[in-house]
Short mmCIF file of C-alpha atoms and ligand atoms in Angstrom, two decimals:
data_model
loop_
_atom_site.label_atom_id
_atom_site.label_comp_id
_atom_site.label_asym_id
_atom_site.label_seq_id
_atom_site.Cartn_x
_atom_site.Cartn_y
_atom_site.Cartn_z
CA MET M 1 0.07 10.42 -21.82
CA ASN M 2 1.54 7.16 -23.11
CA LEU M 3 -1.05 4.64 -21.93
CA ALA M 4 0.79 1.58 -23.24
CA GLU M 5 3.79 2.54 -21.08
CA LEU M 6 1.58 3.24 -18.02
CA ASN M 7 -0.04 -0.15 -18.50
CA LYS M 8 3.36 -1.84 -18.73
CA VAL M 9 4.41 -0.34 -15.38
CA ALA M 10 1.06 -1.23 -13.77
CA GLN M 11 1.38 -4.83 -14.99
CA ALA M 12 4.93 -5.02 -13.63
CA MET M 13 3.73 -3.75 -10.24
CA VAL M 14 1.38 -6.74 -9.96
CA ALA M 15 3.59 -9.35 -11.68
CA PRO M 16 2.82 -12.93 -10.58
CA GLY M 17 4.52 -13.84 -7.31
CA LYS M 18 5.40 -10.23 -6.53
CA GLY M 19 3.89 -7.32 -4.62
CA ILE M 20 4.66 -3.85 -3.34
CA LEU M 21 6.59 -2.80 -0.25
CA ALA M 22 4.95 0.24 1.35
CA ALA M 23 7.94 1.94 2.98
CA ASP M 24 6.41 5.41 2.80
CA GLU M 25 5.68 6.03 6.46
CA SER M 26 5.55 9.75 7.18
CA SER M 27 8.03 11.15 9.72
CA GLY M 28 5.37 10.90 12.43
CA THR M 29 4.47 7.30 11.65
CA ILE M 30 8.04 5.99 11.36
CA LYS M 31 8.80 7.63 14.72
CA LYS M 32 5.92 5.67 16.24
CA ARG M 33 7.30 2.42 14.76
CA PHE M 34 10.85 3.20 15.95
CA ASP M 35 9.54 4.07 19.42
CA THR M 36 8.25 0.51 19.82
CA ILE M 37 11.73 -0.94 19.08
CA GLY M 38 13.60 1.68 21.10
CA VAL M 39 15.27 3.41 18.14
CA GLU M 40 15.60 7.16 17.81
CA SER M 41 14.03 8.48 14.61
CA THR M 42 16.99 10.33 13.12
CA GLU M 43 17.56 10.83 9.38
CA ASP M 44 20.46 8.36 9.46
CA ASN M 45 18.52 5.69 11.33
CA ARG M 46 15.63 5.99 8.92
CA ARG M 47 18.10 5.65 6.05
CA ASP M 48 19.90 2.66 7.61
CA TYR M 49 16.65 0.85 8.27
CA ARG M 50 15.22 1.40 4.82
CA GLU M 51 18.54 0.60 3.18
CA LEU M 52 18.63 -2.78 4.88
CA MET M 53 15.28 -3.67 3.30
CA PHE M 54 16.25 -2.36 -0.15
CA ARG M 55 19.42 -4.48 0.04
CA SER M 56 17.58 -7.69 1.02
CA ASN M 57 18.45 -9.55 -2.16
CA ASP M 58 16.05 -12.47 -2.00
CA ALA M 59 13.05 -10.29 -1.15
CA MET M 60 13.80 -7.51 -3.60
CA LYS M 61 14.73 -9.64 -6.59
CA ASN M 62 12.09 -12.29 -6.26
CA HIS M 63 9.08 -10.97 -4.40
CA ILE M 64 8.99 -7.14 -4.47
CA SER M 65 7.84 -5.45 -7.66
CA GLY M 66 7.96 -1.88 -6.39
CA VAL M 67 8.65 0.25 -3.33
CA ILE M 68 6.58 3.22 -2.17
CA LEU M 69 8.93 5.85 -0.78
CA TYR M 70 8.40 8.89 1.42
CA ASP M 71 9.69 12.21 0.09
CA GLU M 72 12.76 12.14 2.37
CA THR M 73 13.82 8.69 1.10
CA ILE M 74 13.58 9.41 -2.62
CA TRP M 75 16.34 12.01 -2.24
CA GLN M 76 18.48 9.99 0.20
CA LYS M 77 21.75 8.18 -0.50
CA ALA M 78 22.77 4.80 0.90
CA ARG M 79 25.74 4.68 3.29
CA ASP M 80 28.11 4.08 0.38
CA GLY M 81 26.74 7.13 -1.47
CA THR M 82 24.54 5.27 -4.00
CA PRO M 83 21.13 6.94 -4.26
CA LEU M 84 18.53 4.67 -2.62
CA VAL M 85 16.47 4.91 -5.78
CA GLU M 86 19.41 3.29 -7.64
CA VAL M 87 19.64 0.52 -5.03
CA ILE M 88 15.96 -0.25 -5.65
CA LYS M 89 16.30 -0.12 -9.43
CA GLN M 90 19.37 -2.40 -9.37
CA SER M 91 17.31 -5.03 -7.59
CA GLY M 92 14.79 -4.92 -10.43
CA ALA M 93 12.04 -3.21 -8.42
CA ILE M 94 10.30 0.02 -9.45
CA PRO M 95 10.57 3.13 -7.26
CA GLY M 96 7.29 4.84 -6.31
CA ILE M 97 6.38 7.83 -4.21
CA LYS M 98 3.69 8.79 -1.70
CA VAL M 99 2.41 12.16 -2.88
CA ASP M 100 -0.50 12.94 -0.60
CA GLU M 101 0.32 15.36 2.21
CA GLY M 102 -1.67 13.60 4.92
CA THR M 103 -5.13 14.49 6.19
CA LYS M 104 -6.99 17.47 7.69
CA PRO M 105 -10.38 17.64 9.38
CA LEU M 106 -13.19 17.80 6.81
CA PRO M 107 -15.29 20.93 7.45
CA ASN M 108 -18.86 20.29 8.67
CA CYS M 109 -18.14 16.60 9.21
CA PRO M 110 -17.03 16.05 12.82
CA GLY M 111 -14.49 13.25 13.17
CA GLU M 112 -13.93 12.86 9.43
CA LEU M 113 -10.88 13.60 7.30
CA ILE M 114 -9.97 14.80 3.87
CA THR M 115 -6.64 13.97 2.24
CA ILE M 116 -4.74 17.05 1.07
CA GLY M 117 -1.92 17.75 -1.41
CA LEU M 118 -3.50 18.54 -4.79
CA ASP M 119 -2.18 22.09 -5.04
CA LYS M 120 1.15 22.09 -6.92
CA LEU M 121 0.90 18.31 -7.30
CA ALA M 122 1.61 18.58 -11.04
CA ASP M 123 4.94 20.30 -10.32
CA ARG M 124 5.91 17.79 -7.64
CA LEU M 125 5.05 14.85 -9.92
CA ALA M 126 7.38 16.18 -12.64
CA LYS M 127 10.25 16.33 -10.13
CA TYR M 128 9.52 12.84 -8.79
CA TYR M 129 9.46 11.44 -12.33
CA GLU M 130 12.85 12.98 -12.98
CA GLN M 131 14.10 11.37 -9.75
CA GLY M 132 12.99 7.93 -11.00
CA ALA M 133 9.46 7.44 -9.62
CA ARG M 134 7.22 5.55 -12.04
CA PHE M 135 4.21 5.20 -9.77
CA ALA M 136 2.67 7.18 -6.89
CA LYS M 137 0.31 6.68 -3.99
CA TRP M 138 -2.49 8.75 -2.48
CA ARG M 139 -4.38 7.46 0.57
CA ALA M 140 -7.92 8.50 1.43
CA VAL M 141 -9.09 7.56 4.93
CA ILE M 142 -12.69 6.61 5.72
CA ASP M 143 -13.51 5.85 9.32
CA ILE M 144 -16.49 3.76 10.45
CA GLY M 145 -18.28 4.81 13.65
CA PRO M 146 -21.65 5.96 14.98
CA GLY M 147 -23.15 8.12 12.21
CA ILE M 148 -20.06 8.01 10.01
CA PRO M 149 -18.90 7.92 7.29
CA SER M 150 -20.97 10.70 5.76
CA PHE M 151 -21.65 10.90 2.03
CA THR M 152 -19.68 14.16 2.15
CA ALA M 153 -16.56 12.36 3.33
CA ILE M 154 -16.94 9.56 0.80
CA SER M 155 -17.58 11.81 -2.20
CA THR M 156 -14.99 14.47 -1.31
CA ASN M 157 -12.25 11.89 -0.78
CA ALA M 158 -13.21 9.98 -3.96
CA HIS M 159 -13.05 13.26 -5.87
CA ALA M 160 -9.57 14.03 -4.55
CA LEU M 161 -8.36 10.51 -5.37
CA ALA M 162 -9.57 10.88 -8.97
CA ARG M 163 -8.02 14.35 -9.34
CA TYR M 164 -4.73 12.93 -8.10
CA ALA M 165 -4.98 9.93 -10.45
CA ALA M 166 -5.59 12.14 -13.48
CA LEU M 167 -2.63 14.37 -12.59
CA CYS M 168 -0.40 11.30 -12.19
CA GLN M 169 -1.27 9.90 -15.58
CA ALA M 170 -0.67 13.28 -17.21
CA ALA M 171 2.82 13.15 -15.66
CA GLN M 172 3.37 9.57 -16.96
CA ILE M 173 3.16 8.12 -13.45
CA VAL M 174 0.94 5.16 -12.53
CA PRO M 175 -1.43 6.15 -9.69
CA ILE M 176 -2.04 3.74 -6.83
CA VAL M 177 -5.57 4.71 -5.82
CA GLU M 178 -5.99 3.93 -2.10
CA PRO M 179 -9.42 4.43 -0.59
CA GLU M 180 -8.82 2.96 2.89
CA VAL M 181 -11.81 2.08 5.04
CA LEU M 182 -10.26 1.70 8.48
CA MET M 183 -10.58 -1.50 10.54
CA ASP M 184 -10.17 0.36 13.86
CA GLY M 185 -13.76 0.16 15.11
CA ASP M 186 -16.03 -2.45 16.69
CA HIS M 187 -18.11 -2.91 13.52
CA ASP M 188 -18.64 -6.31 11.94
CA ILE M 189 -17.64 -7.51 8.47
CA ASP M 190 -21.10 -6.65 7.01
CA ARG M 191 -20.68 -2.99 7.91
CA CYS M 192 -17.13 -2.94 6.56
CA ALA M 193 -18.30 -4.51 3.29
CA GLU M 194 -21.22 -2.05 2.99
CA ILE M 195 -19.02 1.03 3.47
CA THR M 196 -16.19 -0.32 1.31
CA GLU M 197 -18.67 -0.98 -1.51
CA PHE M 198 -19.99 2.59 -1.28
CA MET M 199 -16.47 4.03 -1.29
CA LEU M 200 -15.31 1.90 -4.24
CA LYS M 201 -18.42 2.66 -6.29
CA GLU M 202 -17.94 6.39 -5.68
CA THR M 203 -14.21 6.19 -6.41
CA PHE M 204 -14.70 4.52 -9.80
CA GLN M 205 -17.46 6.96 -10.69
CA GLN M 206 -15.07 9.86 -9.98
CA LEU M 207 -12.26 8.16 -11.90
CA TYR M 208 -14.67 7.94 -14.83
CA TYR M 209 -15.73 11.60 -14.58
CA GLN M 210 -12.09 12.62 -14.54
CA ARG M 211 -11.22 10.37 -17.52
CA VAL M 212 -8.64 8.27 -15.76
CA ALA M 213 -7.48 5.32 -17.89
CA LEU M 214 -8.16 2.27 -15.78
CA GLU M 215 -5.48 0.21 -17.60
CA GLY M 216 -2.89 2.61 -16.20
CA MET M 217 -3.67 2.43 -12.48
CA VAL M 218 -3.51 0.06 -9.53
CA LEU M 219 -6.17 -0.07 -6.82
CA LYS M 220 -5.08 -0.38 -3.18
CA PRO M 221 -8.14 -1.22 -1.08
CA ASN M 222 -8.79 -2.64 2.36
CA MET M 223 -10.27 -6.10 2.60
CA ALA M 224 -13.82 -6.75 3.82
CA ILE M 225 -12.93 -7.57 7.40
CA SER M 226 -14.27 -7.29 10.96
CA GLY M 227 -13.25 -4.23 12.95
CA LYS M 228 -10.35 -4.83 15.36
CA LYS M 229 -12.67 -4.39 18.33
CA SER M 230 -15.55 -6.39 16.85
CA ALA M 231 -17.06 -9.09 19.05
CA LYS M 232 -17.43 -11.29 15.97
CA LYS M 233 -14.29 -12.05 14.04
CA ALA M 234 -14.85 -13.25 10.49
CA SER M 235 -12.90 -16.36 9.36
CA VAL M 236 -10.17 -16.31 6.73
CA GLN M 237 -12.54 -17.93 4.21
CA GLU M 238 -15.28 -15.38 4.92
CA VAL M 239 -12.90 -12.44 4.51
CA ALA M 240 -11.70 -13.92 1.22
CA GLU M 241 -15.17 -14.61 -0.18
CA ARG M 242 -16.68 -11.29 0.89
CA THR M 243 -13.73 -9.31 -0.43
CA VAL M 244 -13.71 -11.04 -3.82
CA LYS M 245 -17.49 -10.55 -4.18
CA LEU M 246 -17.14 -6.88 -3.30
CA LEU M 247 -14.32 -6.31 -5.76
CA LYS M 248 -16.22 -8.11 -8.52
CA ASP M 249 -19.17 -5.81 -7.89
CA CYS M 250 -17.12 -2.63 -7.96
CA VAL M 251 -13.83 -2.90 -9.87
CA PRO M 252 -13.85 -2.98 -13.69
CA GLY M 253 -11.82 -5.79 -15.27
CA SER M 254 -9.69 -3.27 -17.15
CA VAL M 255 -7.85 -2.43 -13.90
CA PRO M 256 -4.64 -4.54 -14.15
CA GLY M 257 -4.26 -5.25 -10.47
CA ILE M 258 -5.38 -4.81 -6.93
CA ALA M 259 -2.71 -4.56 -4.23
CA PHE M 260 -4.14 -4.67 -0.70
CA LEU M 261 -3.10 -2.64 2.31
CA SER M 262 -2.69 -4.63 5.54
CA GLY M 263 -4.33 -2.01 7.75
CA GLY M 264 -3.43 -3.48 11.14
CA GLN M 265 -3.93 -7.18 10.40
CA SER M 266 -1.29 -9.49 11.88
CA ASP M 267 1.48 -10.56 9.50
CA GLU M 268 0.13 -14.05 9.08
CA GLU M 269 -3.54 -12.99 8.76
CA ALA M 270 -2.65 -10.57 5.95
CA THR M 271 -0.88 -13.42 4.14
CA ALA M 272 -3.62 -16.00 4.77
CA HIS M 273 -6.34 -13.65 3.52
CA LEU M 274 -4.47 -12.85 0.30
CA ASP M 275 -3.77 -16.52 -0.29
CA ALA M 276 -7.41 -17.56 0.27
CA MET M 277 -8.59 -14.94 -2.23
CA ASN M 278 -6.17 -16.13 -4.90
CA ARG M 279 -7.24 -19.72 -4.32
CA ILE M 280 -10.79 -18.73 -5.35
CA GLY M 281 -9.35 -18.08 -8.82
CA GLY M 282 -10.95 -16.95 -12.08
CA LEU M 283 -10.49 -13.25 -11.31
CA PRO M 284 -10.17 -10.51 -13.95
CA TRP M 285 -7.35 -8.68 -12.15
CA LYS M 286 -4.20 -9.74 -10.31
CA LEU M 287 -4.58 -9.70 -6.53
CA THR M 288 -1.43 -8.97 -4.56
CA PHE M 289 -0.03 -7.07 -1.56
CA SER M 290 1.08 -3.52 -0.96
CA TYR M 291 1.80 -4.02 2.71
CA GLY M 292 3.48 -1.70 5.17
CA ARG M 293 3.11 -3.12 8.64
CA ALA M 294 2.53 -6.76 7.59
CA LEU M 295 5.90 -6.78 5.78
CA GLN M 296 7.89 -4.63 8.18
CA ALA M 297 6.85 -5.53 11.73
CA ALA M 298 9.13 -8.61 11.75
CA PRO M 299 12.28 -6.95 10.32
CA GLN M 300 11.82 -3.92 12.59
CA LYS M 301 11.74 -6.14 15.65
CA ALA M 302 14.74 -8.18 14.47
CA TRP M 303 16.78 -5.06 13.67
CA ALA M 304 16.10 -2.95 16.78
CA GLY M 305 18.59 -0.36 15.52
CA LYS M 306 21.69 -2.59 15.78
CA THR M 307 24.17 -3.15 12.97
CA GLU M 308 24.86 -6.70 14.12
CA ASN M 309 21.17 -7.53 13.58
CA VAL M 310 21.00 -6.39 9.93
CA ALA M 311 21.38 -9.90 8.47
CA ASN M 312 18.64 -11.25 10.75
CA ALA M 313 16.33 -8.38 9.88
CA GLN M 314 16.93 -9.01 6.19
CA ARG M 315 16.05 -12.67 6.67
CA ALA M 316 12.84 -11.70 8.49
CA PHE M 317 11.91 -9.29 5.69
CA SER M 318 12.71 -11.81 2.97
CA HIS M 319 10.64 -14.43 4.73
CA ARG M 320 7.52 -12.20 4.84
CA ALA M 321 8.08 -11.12 1.26
CA ARG M 322 8.34 -14.76 0.18
CA MET M 323 5.21 -15.78 2.11
CA ASN M 324 3.20 -12.95 0.55
CA GLY M 325 4.67 -13.70 -2.88
CA LEU M 326 3.33 -17.24 -2.50
CA ALA M 327 -0.02 -15.88 -1.32
CA SER M 328 -0.24 -13.74 -4.46
CA LEU M 329 -0.21 -17.06 -6.37
CA GLY M 330 -2.51 -18.88 -3.96
CA GLN M 331 0.39 -21.17 -3.02
CA TRP M 332 1.02 -20.25 0.61
CA LYS M 333 0.72 -22.84 3.40
CA ALA M 334 0.60 -22.16 7.13
CA ASP M 335 3.28 -24.76 7.84
CA LEU M 336 5.80 -22.76 5.79
CA GLU M 337 5.56 -20.21 8.63
CA LYS M 338 6.28 -22.78 11.29
CA LYS M 339 9.25 -24.21 9.40
CA ALA M 340 10.81 -20.76 9.28
CA ALA M 341 10.17 -20.16 13.00
P1 13P C 1 -0.32 -1.00 5.98
O1 13P C 1 -0.12 -2.25 5.16
O2 13P C 1 0.53 -0.93 7.21
O3 13P C 1 -1.78 -0.68 6.19
O4 13P C 1 0.26 0.19 5.10
C1 13P C 1 -0.01 0.24 3.76
C2 13P C 1 -0.11 1.65 3.34
O5 13P C 1 0.60 2.05 2.44
C3 13P C 1 -1.11 2.48 3.98
O6 13P C 1 -1.22 3.68 3.31
#
């Protein structure tokens, strides 16, 4: 393992003013997204849609440091025959790859999940490296509900995340470690913070046991936030303060950067939260975005599967990328959104 090189890639992934585009929706998830805009999920449509983002010059050159791809996309060619990986590299962004193989029910833990894909991961990583991937992603899912999460789910998923991270570094690939505590329930911000703290503590303990070099990874956590169905919605300032406190308690300063998932927050909320955290300042790591939905909802709607809408969709994507780029510097303002609208 060349740690200096891993650290260089990790630093580039969280470069000031930039963040990561999560475009790694599985076939099932992208179909769901396309259903809402009335587009059939064919291989060509998936290619066309992702190509339009990767060719959004303003977004890609100025605000996107890296793109997480799904297996299908890393082997795909643009309409003109250029490999999509090349299109991404030409923009200056780094190609990355989702390597987990989704989730399965966790035995003896009703309603809980374990992320799978460790078997043969070393072989797959070598192929992805050859194809141009310099970082990877693995997502663990922890749900909050009556009686859950169990310690079994937390420790088993943290263990798998650390196994994955160690395998990535051995393959000279920077692991994005994503322990996602879902915001789907009716729990309040206190409960989210309590479970997220537990999951992060356990994750870093497992990373230590498995000798993962923290300088060569990026953490992708959820924020401390109220559940979507909570009766009590925490304010932007409260989300920012609670999240920063939690991260300071759990994430060693040798981790170069933290790139949040959006997890079902609205576009503007995800931006406002990131901005408010960066305004707190004095943090040991970079704080930026690794958003899927909060970057893509607007361009998907603008595109709606029509060639004549491509330029509009690219503008919508570039706008969100710019807003989040500003938020990564603590320089976003709500009226920038209105001006664009
Ligand atoms: P969201 O930002 O839509 O949560 O997606 C990010 C991601 O990569 C989840 O694994």
